[in-house]
Amino acid sequence: MIKSLLIANRGEIACRVIRTARAMGIRTIAVYSDADAKALHVRSADEAVHIGPAAARESYLVGEKIIAAAKATGAEAIHPGYGFLSENAEFAQAVMDAGLVWVGPKPASITAMGLKDAAKKLMIAAGVPCTPGYLGDDQDPAHLAQEAGKIGYPVLIKAVAGGGGKGMRLVEAAEDFADALTSCQREAANSFGNAHVLIEKYILSPRHIEVQVFGDSHGNVVHLFERDCSLQRRHQKVIEEAPAPGMDAATREAVCAAAVRAAKAVDYEGAGTIEFIADDSEGLRADRVWFMEMNTRLQVEHPVTEEITGVDLVEWQLRVASGEPIPLRQDELSINGWAMEARLYAEDPAKGFLPSIGTLELFELGEVEGGRIDTGVYEGGEVTPFYDPMIAKLIAHGETRDEAMDRLSDMLHDSAVWPVKTNAAFLINALDHEDFASGKVDTGLIGRDGEAMAADPEPSDEMLLEAAMSLTPVSFAPGLRLNAAPRRVASFLLEGEPIDVELDGETEGGGESSVLIAENGKVWQMLPWRVDGSGHHGAHDGDILSPMPGKIIAVDVTEGQTVTKGQKLLTLEAMKMEHSLTAPFDGTVAELKAVAGAQVQVEALLARIEAVEE
Ligand code: ADP
């Protein structure tokens, strides 16, 4: 067994590999870029080596630097994780040439599966069913168009060197083919340095079914059943599960056997995944599942397989790389319950899924029975713009699909990340979608209904009331409720927007200066603004006070100006956020103290609005 391991990766997967290696008593060595000096994987490893600037192509993608780091620290083996250099056959070879153990398949297996067209030809020869299509070398546009016609529309143009959902075009009709081909080839040339494409029948009601396989250096290959990764956004997986809903024993047997044949055809060693596309228009059927591609590495979604089989796939990788046989025989593997994984991204679904970066001031992930969290960040750490924005994977196991799904939903509901935005609410909505919930998911679901899932959630009245009360101490007199004190309206700023909350009972001023409210996977910050006693505007109700210490960055009105309720008066920057202060009612700007650029204290008078005489 190897005694030391360098992990040529970052983020959650580096942390995941380190966890198992440590449990096995293996010394762990991390590598890191400038941007990752304080990253979790660096903190988790026994040692860490700096390998260059933030840009991956100058650090995590530079094979020589990684091999040099392994040499310098006396590491015996290199685990590539996923992404980066994990499917780079030259790197795998260089690692072995340097006298190190490569935790992955032989370079020849990677190469054989590296290009989609060559892989499909190999699979056809091995008797693995493949999607009908054109795999030829003739790349003349007119010829490709003719082949597309033969296959029958709709077709998919795929860059043979493509990956990660890039370099694919769906073409619905012959007249759109030429344009789609040009743009696909351009993207393929730019992203992969290879403009070669293949054409495939586009499968309707497509489901993404993949099989985890494992090979060793003694010629054994087993499968660890299937995963369903059909819930995708732009061909990228969003929620994955194992087993696949609606999979009957005969179909499972056929798909898993085909996956083992595929792995054997490339003499596969280590962890790999055979991806299939299934036509689900009449449910999953053994004769409607076709090979798509093989990923010659550990997958992001490997935890769902671990949860249903009880196998630690990283442990198996390290054992097999050390020359041991696969620890279990096929007949010793079975499915226990159901597991589901959601990918938590630092991104803003309400803003077109734009990556969201910054300090994780708040980073809490929900914990439940049967739950598992794989993450690469921590509270107080940074999300930088240099790498994939996935910050955690939430995984839930249960006896049934419903139980796993409910637990995953609970984990997301209980997660609170701020001020970095996440897709947690989007994931909750996806789990709630009636088709997903009933297991009727195809890869187009988010394309059809994603907009509703991406809508920003509103905080519930209960949550607002609770938050308002924590900001404004209220003394309740429950027995006297009928003739209780007049209703009081507390006005608060929620992400810069004024919001009114009605409170019963006697309110007093004071309280905390701000409160974070978290609900349904989203976090807001609420600030007290003013508490209105009577419901009528009193003498000071038009006073616009600074809700917290900060800096005035814009003043939008002038003294004497007429303003309407809700109109923006000025912008305050505080706690790294911008807050708009608006007119509480129609009136005129009787006094204007705020000056752009000035620092202001909490409760400083910034402006005074006088109500219009009625
Ligand atoms: P990549 O290597 O970029 O991940 P894949 O070939 O694995 O590309 O395909 C990615 C996704 O595209 C699949 O998960 C599936 O949703 C969709 N897809 C691929 N091939 C087909 C097909 N023939 N018909 C319908 N959908 C497909």
XYZ file of C-alpha atoms and ligand atoms in Angstrom:
641
model
C 0.000 0.000 0.000
C 1.256 3.497 -0.838
C 2.255 5.543 2.204
C 2.044 9.067 0.787
C -0.215 10.750 -1.741
C -0.187 14.073 -3.536
C -3.603 15.341 -4.551
C -3.377 17.269 -7.825
C -6.621 19.123 -7.302
C -8.449 21.598 -5.074
C -11.877 22.209 -3.566
C -14.239 19.557 -2.318
C -12.681 16.676 -4.264
C -9.208 17.338 -2.845
C -10.733 17.394 0.658
C -12.699 14.219 -0.107
C -9.590 12.317 -1.218
C -7.579 13.593 1.747
C -10.263 12.361 4.160
C -10.017 8.751 3.020
C -6.239 8.802 2.601
C -5.818 10.008 6.176
C -8.189 7.353 7.467
C -5.961 4.799 5.726
C -2.867 6.222 7.386
C -1.512 7.709 4.173
C 0.441 10.988 4.383
C -1.310 13.641 2.267
C 0.221 16.465 0.272
C -1.877 19.265 -1.194
C -0.899 21.641 -3.981
C -2.252 25.170 -4.194
C -2.233 28.329 -6.230
C -1.907 31.906 -4.962
C -5.690 32.135 -4.727
C -5.897 28.988 -2.581
C -3.238 29.705 0.052
C -5.921 29.587 2.760
C -8.171 27.007 1.112
C -9.665 24.098 3.023
C -7.753 21.429 1.092
C -4.495 23.107 2.104
C -5.550 23.140 5.738
C -6.696 19.527 5.612
C -3.505 18.013 4.175
C -0.399 17.088 6.134
C 1.719 19.203 3.816
C 1.072 21.677 1.034
C 3.144 22.902 -1.891
C 2.593 26.213 -3.654
C 2.533 25.665 -7.415
C 1.908 29.080 -8.936
C -0.532 31.872 -9.755
C -4.301 31.714 -9.474
C -4.942 30.920 -13.141
C -5.309 27.134 -13.421
C -3.264 26.977 -16.614
C -0.321 28.355 -14.619
C -0.806 26.113 -11.597
C -3.256 23.182 -11.367
C -2.879 22.400 -15.062
C 0.919 22.421 -15.147
C 1.935 18.771 -14.958
C 5.660 19.448 -14.444
C 5.011 21.614 -11.391
C 2.839 18.937 -9.852
C 5.338 16.155 -10.490
C 8.115 18.374 -9.087
C 6.009 18.964 -5.953
C 5.552 15.208 -5.565
C 9.286 14.648 -5.921
C 10.153 17.430 -3.484
C 7.848 16.052 -0.789
C 8.626 12.399 -1.350
C 5.049 11.576 -2.394
C 4.714 8.067 -3.805
C 1.492 8.563 -5.722
C -0.662 11.223 -7.387
C -4.465 11.350 -7.270
C -5.846 13.714 -9.919
C -9.413 14.124 -8.594
C -11.781 15.128 -11.423
C -11.363 17.902 -13.972
C -7.924 19.538 -14.342
C -5.404 16.819 -15.352
C -7.537 13.805 -14.466
C -8.193 12.692 -18.039
C -4.892 13.820 -19.498
C -3.103 10.715 -20.787
C 0.242 12.508 -21.254
C 0.187 13.628 -17.648
C -0.661 10.118 -16.466
C 2.277 8.815 -18.481
C 4.607 11.522 -17.159
C 3.625 10.619 -13.587
C 4.497 6.990 -14.219
C 7.705 7.912 -16.062
C 8.730 9.890 -12.986
C 8.519 6.678 -10.977
C 5.286 7.666 -9.217
C 2.034 5.728 -8.855
C -0.816 7.162 -10.937
C -4.157 6.746 -9.186
C -6.187 6.211 -12.313
C -6.481 4.121 -15.447
C -3.628 3.368 -17.825
C -2.897 6.224 -20.257
C -3.946 3.979 -23.156
C -7.423 3.536 -21.603
C -7.794 7.302 -21.216
C -6.758 7.853 -24.827
C -9.074 5.135 -26.136
C -12.047 6.864 -24.474
C -10.773 10.413 -24.946
C -12.421 11.223 -28.238
C -16.111 10.548 -28.577
C -15.949 9.159 -32.118
C -13.065 6.733 -31.484
C -14.699 5.607 -28.246
C -18.000 4.899 -29.978
C -16.280 2.870 -32.705
C -14.534 0.818 -30.041
C -17.798 0.281 -28.180
C -19.635 -0.843 -31.299
C -16.868 -3.412 -31.826
C -17.256 -4.563 -28.199
C -20.983 -5.075 -28.627
C -22.035 -2.084 -26.520
C -25.180 -0.420 -27.927
C -24.477 3.101 -29.244
C -26.774 5.921 -30.388
C -27.228 5.818 -34.153
C -25.065 8.417 -35.833
C -22.209 9.415 -38.101
C -18.638 8.911 -36.867
C -16.717 9.386 -40.097
C -13.628 11.409 -40.957
C -15.292 13.259 -43.825
C -15.976 16.628 -42.197
C -17.144 18.402 -45.318
C -20.219 20.459 -44.290
C -22.291 19.236 -47.228
C -21.422 15.629 -46.412
C -22.215 16.113 -42.709
C -25.566 17.678 -43.639
C -26.329 14.666 -45.829
C -25.462 12.279 -42.978
C -27.673 14.267 -40.600
C -30.529 13.853 -43.089
C -29.952 10.096 -43.166
C -30.024 9.848 -39.372
C -33.218 11.896 -39.312
C -33.918 15.101 -37.383
C -33.603 16.133 -34.616
C -29.869 15.463 -34.448
C -27.103 16.467 -32.098
C -23.758 17.737 -33.394
C -21.011 16.884 -30.898
C -17.392 17.956 -30.867
C -15.461 14.677 -30.648
C -13.106 16.336 -28.145
C -15.968 18.005 -26.248
C -16.771 17.711 -22.587
C -18.614 19.379 -19.749
C -21.605 20.039 -21.972
C -19.563 22.244 -24.316
C -19.342 21.782 -28.047
C -22.841 20.386 -28.608
C -25.647 21.682 -30.808
C -29.169 20.373 -31.101
C -30.507 20.780 -34.635
C -34.237 20.425 -35.124
C -34.461 20.813 -38.897
C -32.279 20.588 -42.007
C -32.351 24.330 -42.686
C -30.662 25.035 -39.323
C -27.877 22.507 -39.796
C -25.238 24.639 -41.551
C -25.309 27.464 -38.980
C -25.281 25.078 -36.021
C -22.338 23.199 -37.516
C -20.307 26.377 -38.009
C -20.893 27.575 -34.460
C -20.232 24.130 -32.970
C -16.962 23.788 -34.885
C -15.885 27.277 -33.852
C -16.565 26.535 -30.184
C -14.827 23.159 -30.471
C -11.733 24.695 -32.060
C -11.572 27.421 -29.411
C -12.286 25.267 -26.386
C -10.664 21.967 -27.293
C -8.289 22.799 -30.148
C -10.101 20.236 -32.299
C -12.973 21.128 -34.637
C -13.862 17.524 -35.529
C -17.528 16.640 -34.884
C -19.772 13.612 -34.929
C -23.520 13.539 -35.483
C -25.949 11.610 -33.368
C -29.643 10.935 -33.351
C -31.175 13.205 -30.714
C -32.990 10.980 -28.280
C -36.429 12.232 -27.274
C -37.425 11.994 -23.588
C -33.733 11.515 -22.834
C -32.594 10.232 -19.476
C -28.961 10.275 -18.422
C -28.132 6.926 -16.851
C -24.551 6.106 -15.953
C -22.881 3.086 -14.430
C -20.009 3.150 -11.970
C -17.392 0.601 -12.962
C -14.185 -0.484 -11.309
C -11.257 -2.448 -12.695
C -7.992 -3.693 -11.233
C -4.599 -4.771 -12.513
C -5.574 -8.440 -12.163
C -8.142 -8.245 -14.950
C -11.225 -7.973 -12.716
C -14.000 -5.539 -13.577
C -17.149 -4.983 -11.508
C -19.976 -2.470 -11.677
C -21.493 -0.640 -8.726
C -24.907 -0.134 -10.298
C -26.349 2.903 -11.955
C -26.863 6.567 -11.184
C -29.463 8.828 -12.728
C -28.193 12.308 -13.603
C -31.081 13.434 -15.770
C -31.763 16.666 -13.940
C -29.447 18.926 -15.897
C -29.117 22.599 -16.690
C -27.508 23.223 -20.055
C -26.152 19.657 -20.124
C -24.623 20.069 -16.662
C -25.760 17.838 -13.850
C -27.715 19.507 -11.044
C -29.131 16.701 -8.896
C -27.988 13.084 -9.121
C -29.349 9.945 -7.560
C -28.829 6.221 -7.247
C -30.448 3.949 -8.157
C -32.368 5.292 -11.186
C -36.142 5.728 -10.712
C -38.168 3.236 -12.734
C -35.213 0.905 -13.374
C -36.371 -2.714 -13.479
C -34.084 -5.676 -12.848
C -33.812 -6.720 -16.506
C -32.879 -3.232 -17.716
C -30.387 -2.813 -14.876
C -28.814 -6.141 -15.735
C -28.475 -5.171 -19.403
C -27.060 -1.704 -18.766
C -24.603 -2.784 -16.096
C -23.414 -5.722 -18.203
C -22.859 -3.375 -21.157
C -20.854 -1.070 -18.866
C -18.620 -3.930 -17.740
C -18.071 -4.932 -21.398
C -17.153 -1.329 -22.187
C -14.613 -1.159 -19.349
C -13.113 -4.515 -20.290
C -12.758 -3.372 -23.903
C -10.260 -0.730 -22.779
C -8.555 -2.906 -20.163
C -9.770 -0.561 -17.483
C -8.158 -0.078 -14.073
C -9.545 2.065 -11.256
C -12.793 4.022 -11.001
C -14.640 4.895 -14.181
C -18.106 5.770 -15.379
C -19.928 4.645 -18.475
C -22.540 7.206 -19.468
C -25.634 6.120 -21.322
C -28.562 7.949 -22.797
C -31.952 6.284 -22.464
C -35.174 6.907 -24.352
C -37.736 7.109 -21.557
C -40.783 7.828 -23.701
C -42.242 4.448 -22.674
C -40.261 3.988 -19.471
C -36.750 2.599 -19.213
C -36.260 -0.387 -21.517
C -33.202 -2.565 -22.020
C -33.204 -2.021 -25.803
C -33.455 1.764 -25.502
C -30.270 2.576 -23.626
C -27.189 3.612 -25.609
C -23.549 4.297 -24.757
C -22.637 7.978 -24.775
C -19.117 8.195 -23.393
C -16.801 6.994 -20.666
C -15.330 9.240 -17.990
C -12.007 7.753 -17.012
C -11.869 9.158 -13.479
C -13.833 9.558 -10.266
C -17.048 11.530 -10.889
C -18.439 14.485 -8.949
C -21.512 12.398 -8.144
C -19.632 9.320 -6.871
C -21.013 9.789 -3.306
C -24.506 8.577 -4.229
C -22.988 5.261 -5.286
C -20.980 5.120 -2.070
C -24.136 5.754 -0.063
C -26.126 2.901 -1.608
C -23.285 0.345 -1.747
C -21.359 1.198 1.417
C -18.145 1.243 -0.630
C -15.551 4.009 -0.236
C -14.571 4.471 -3.869
C -11.485 6.520 -3.021
C -10.264 3.703 -0.780
C -10.778 1.279 -3.657
C -8.874 3.620 -5.971
C -5.912 3.752 -3.603
C -5.927 -0.030 -3.058
C -6.162 -0.833 -6.736
C -3.466 1.726 -7.614
C -1.254 -0.020 -5.043
C -1.697 -3.277 -6.917
C -4.364 -4.902 -4.736
C -7.376 -6.635 -6.293
C -10.839 -5.026 -6.060
C -11.930 -5.681 -2.449
C -15.367 -7.148 -3.308
C -16.696 -9.553 -5.924
C -19.686 -8.608 -8.060
C -21.990 -10.936 -6.099
C -20.934 -9.235 -2.855
C -22.230 -5.866 -4.049
C -25.840 -4.814 -3.599
C -28.049 -1.737 -3.460
C -29.134 -0.498 -0.061
C -31.817 2.209 -0.087
C -31.621 5.390 -2.099
C -29.237 8.349 -2.267
C -29.524 11.782 -3.792
C -26.968 14.559 -4.243
C -27.401 18.257 -4.934
C -24.586 20.448 -6.198
C -24.423 23.707 -4.298
C -22.984 26.478 -6.438
C -21.879 29.993 -5.572
C -24.082 31.568 -8.190
C -27.192 33.690 -8.457
C -30.091 31.965 -10.232
C -32.060 35.238 -10.229
C -29.256 36.831 -12.262
C -28.861 34.190 -14.927
C -26.744 31.944 -12.677
C -23.914 34.459 -12.610
C -21.104 33.240 -10.348
C -21.127 34.947 -6.967
C -17.804 35.559 -5.281
C -16.612 36.993 -1.982
C -16.108 36.100 1.647
C -18.360 33.432 3.140
C -19.381 35.486 6.180
C -22.010 32.879 6.868
C -21.631 29.287 5.712
C -23.927 26.783 7.354
C -25.065 23.592 5.655
C -28.048 21.682 6.940
C -27.338 18.416 8.701
C -29.829 15.563 8.871
C -29.902 11.878 9.668
C -28.532 10.056 6.631
C -26.983 13.290 5.396
C -23.450 13.826 4.143
C -21.666 17.035 3.218
C -18.669 17.148 0.903
C -17.295 20.647 0.775
C -14.105 22.519 -0.015
C -14.830 25.828 1.704
C -15.432 27.095 5.229
C -17.061 30.014 7.015
C -14.780 33.010 6.739
C -13.109 31.619 3.608
C -13.216 33.118 0.139
C -14.959 32.121 -3.047
C -12.676 33.386 -5.808
C -13.497 33.853 -9.481
C -10.758 31.512 -10.706
C -12.317 28.065 -10.430
C -15.524 26.112 -10.698
C -18.112 27.758 -8.425
C -19.315 24.494 -6.845
C -18.798 24.996 -3.103
C -20.382 21.876 -1.676
C -22.284 18.714 -2.400
C -25.172 17.810 -0.150
C -25.931 14.104 -0.156
C -28.800 12.346 1.584
C -29.415 8.646 1.992
C -32.754 7.092 2.926
C -34.546 3.783 2.747
C -36.700 5.015 -0.113
C -36.430 7.663 -2.790
C -38.958 9.841 -0.975
C -36.988 9.658 2.234
C -33.708 10.561 0.515
C -35.438 13.420 -1.305
C -37.082 14.791 1.849
C -33.810 14.646 3.721
C -31.958 16.420 0.945
C -34.650 19.075 0.865
C -34.335 19.526 4.646
C -30.578 19.940 4.294
C -31.074 22.672 1.710
C -33.808 24.396 3.717
C -31.469 24.515 6.691
C -28.513 25.845 4.746
C -27.584 29.498 5.073
C -24.839 31.089 3.002
C -24.229 34.846 2.942
C -23.437 37.280 1.351
C -22.259 34.951 -1.409
C -25.357 33.833 -3.306
C -26.125 30.173 -3.940
C -28.496 28.032 -5.959
C -29.944 26.439 -2.783
C -33.459 27.816 -3.358
C -33.298 26.682 -6.992
C -32.385 23.174 -5.826
C -35.286 23.149 -3.357
C -37.666 24.169 -6.135
C -36.241 21.483 -8.408
C -36.808 18.817 -5.739
C -40.345 20.144 -5.286
C -41.175 19.968 -8.980
C -43.936 17.437 -9.402
C -42.223 15.610 -12.259
C -38.951 15.310 -10.396
C -40.723 14.321 -7.209
C -42.528 11.524 -9.033
C -39.339 10.342 -10.740
C -40.462 11.501 -14.183
C -37.362 13.481 -14.993
C -35.740 13.895 -18.385
C -32.796 16.084 -19.292
C -35.077 18.819 -20.645
C -37.006 19.468 -17.417
C -35.026 22.517 -16.317
C -35.020 23.872 -19.859
C -38.830 23.829 -19.757
C -39.551 24.850 -16.162
C -36.263 26.274 -14.937
C -37.387 29.878 -14.974
C -39.943 29.294 -12.237
C -37.351 27.351 -10.232
C -34.924 30.272 -10.489
C -37.351 32.859 -9.100
C -35.972 34.486 -5.981
C -37.903 33.326 -2.896
C -39.733 35.846 -0.719
C -39.365 35.659 3.047
C -42.519 34.449 4.770
C -44.542 36.771 7.026
C -43.648 34.643 10.045
C -39.959 35.006 9.311
C -40.263 38.778 8.862
C -42.214 39.126 12.087
C -39.674 37.076 13.973
C -36.831 39.154 12.553
C -38.648 42.415 13.264
C -39.216 41.361 16.849
C -35.554 40.554 17.316
C -34.763 44.069 16.163
C -37.551 45.799 18.068
C -38.260 44.460 21.525
C -41.993 43.982 21.844
C -43.770 43.388 25.114
C -46.814 41.274 24.536
C -49.890 41.345 26.715
C -51.743 38.330 25.384
C -54.661 38.607 27.817
C -55.455 42.116 26.737
C -55.311 41.441 23.061
C -58.794 42.751 22.172
C -58.192 46.195 23.537
C -54.503 46.016 23.036
C -52.265 48.899 22.214
C -52.703 50.307 18.727
C -51.065 48.390 15.941
C -47.598 49.556 15.284
C -45.898 49.481 11.956
C -42.218 48.761 12.004
C -40.453 49.686 8.798
C -37.336 47.753 7.956
C -34.897 47.608 5.145
C -34.661 44.256 3.482
C -31.746 44.238 1.050
C -32.149 47.988 0.768
C -35.894 47.944 0.134
C -38.268 49.289 2.790
C -40.756 46.752 4.060
C -43.514 47.254 6.648
C -44.201 44.738 9.388
C -47.205 45.126 11.678
C -46.471 44.449 15.326
C -48.910 43.968 18.172
C -48.122 45.184 21.643
C -45.859 47.821 23.051
C -42.701 48.374 21.106
C -39.603 49.985 22.405
C -36.711 51.303 20.406
C -33.292 49.723 20.322
C -32.259 46.181 19.646
C -29.577 44.833 17.426
C -28.428 46.894 14.493
C -29.153 44.239 11.897
C -30.308 40.666 11.647
C -29.785 37.948 9.089
C -32.871 35.988 8.244
C -32.547 32.638 6.547
C -35.293 30.633 4.964
C -35.686 28.184 2.082
C -32.009 28.210 1.282
C -31.803 31.990 1.045
C -30.405 34.567 3.431
C -31.446 38.205 3.680
C -30.210 41.000 5.907
C -32.832 43.090 7.663
C -32.115 46.477 9.202
C -34.346 48.522 11.484
C -35.460 51.732 9.953
C -38.166 53.187 12.124
C -41.112 52.143 14.217
C -44.332 54.011 13.645
C -46.474 54.344 16.737
C -49.900 55.317 15.559
C -50.161 54.562 11.941
C -50.216 58.333 11.277
C -47.092 60.178 10.387
C -45.696 61.884 13.438
C -43.351 64.800 13.577
C -40.225 62.714 13.106
C -41.512 60.026 10.809
C -40.053 61.789 7.828
C -36.584 61.686 9.331
C -34.363 59.556 7.164
C -31.778 58.121 9.510
C -28.753 56.091 8.613
C -29.647 52.488 9.528
C -26.003 51.650 10.164
C -22.567 53.171 9.940
C -21.453 53.506 6.341
C -20.648 55.747 3.459
C -23.039 57.787 1.321
C -22.251 56.826 -2.235
C -25.038 58.663 -4.067
C -27.612 61.353 -3.344
C -30.452 61.332 -5.839
C -32.534 64.316 -4.648
C -32.061 67.988 -3.870
C -33.496 70.076 -1.064
C -36.992 71.271 -1.804
C -37.648 68.538 -4.354
C -41.033 66.823 -4.416
C -40.804 63.083 -3.880
C -43.252 60.209 -3.951
C -43.490 57.307 -1.553
C -40.825 54.709 -2.331
C -38.723 57.081 -4.420
C -35.000 56.550 -3.951
C -33.375 59.374 -1.988
C -29.836 58.169 -1.533
C -27.578 55.138 -1.474
C -25.574 54.038 1.520
C -22.764 51.547 1.347
C -22.340 49.499 4.473
C -21.134 45.997 5.232
C -20.027 45.616 1.607
C -23.573 46.100 0.394
C -25.484 48.967 -1.103
C -28.688 50.077 0.578
C -31.170 52.444 -1.004
C -33.031 54.737 1.365
C -36.415 55.781 0.018
C -39.134 58.275 0.810
C -41.556 56.888 3.444
C -44.486 58.868 1.984
C -45.289 61.540 -0.615
C -43.786 64.887 0.316
C -40.929 67.280 -0.168
C -37.295 67.077 0.849
C -37.430 69.639 3.672
C -33.851 69.078 4.734
C -30.911 67.317 3.103
C -27.861 66.564 5.212
C -26.409 63.686 3.224
C -23.406 64.431 1.069
C -22.039 61.926 -1.398
C -18.753 60.494 -0.202
C -19.368 61.265 3.479
C -19.034 58.656 6.231
C -22.062 58.572 8.494
C -22.786 57.133 11.905
C -25.750 54.930 12.742
C -28.957 56.971 13.220
C -27.393 60.090 11.696
C -30.053 62.328 10.162
C -29.545 62.171 6.410
C -32.699 63.887 5.159
C -36.129 64.955 6.329
C -39.251 64.504 4.267
C -42.292 66.660 5.004
C -45.656 65.220 4.083
C -47.741 66.988 1.472
C -50.637 68.828 3.118
C -53.896 67.087 2.342
P -20.144 16.049 -22.418
O -18.942 15.197 -22.718
O -19.993 17.455 -22.863
O -20.633 15.895 -21.010
P -22.108 14.119 -23.340
O -21.914 13.410 -24.624
O -21.784 13.370 -22.090
O -21.272 15.482 -23.389
O -23.584 14.674 -23.254
C -23.976 15.562 -22.234
C -25.480 15.553 -22.110
O -26.106 15.881 -23.346
C -26.091 14.244 -21.724
O -26.082 14.045 -20.340
C -27.494 14.364 -22.266
O -28.279 15.165 -21.414
C -27.301 15.147 -23.537
N -27.152 14.259 -24.704
C -26.015 13.736 -25.177
N -26.247 12.956 -26.246
C -27.571 12.978 -26.483
C -28.438 12.397 -27.468
N -27.980 11.617 -28.452
N -29.753 12.670 -27.390
C -30.254 13.459 -26.417
N -29.493 14.040 -25.489
C -28.169 13.821 -25.494
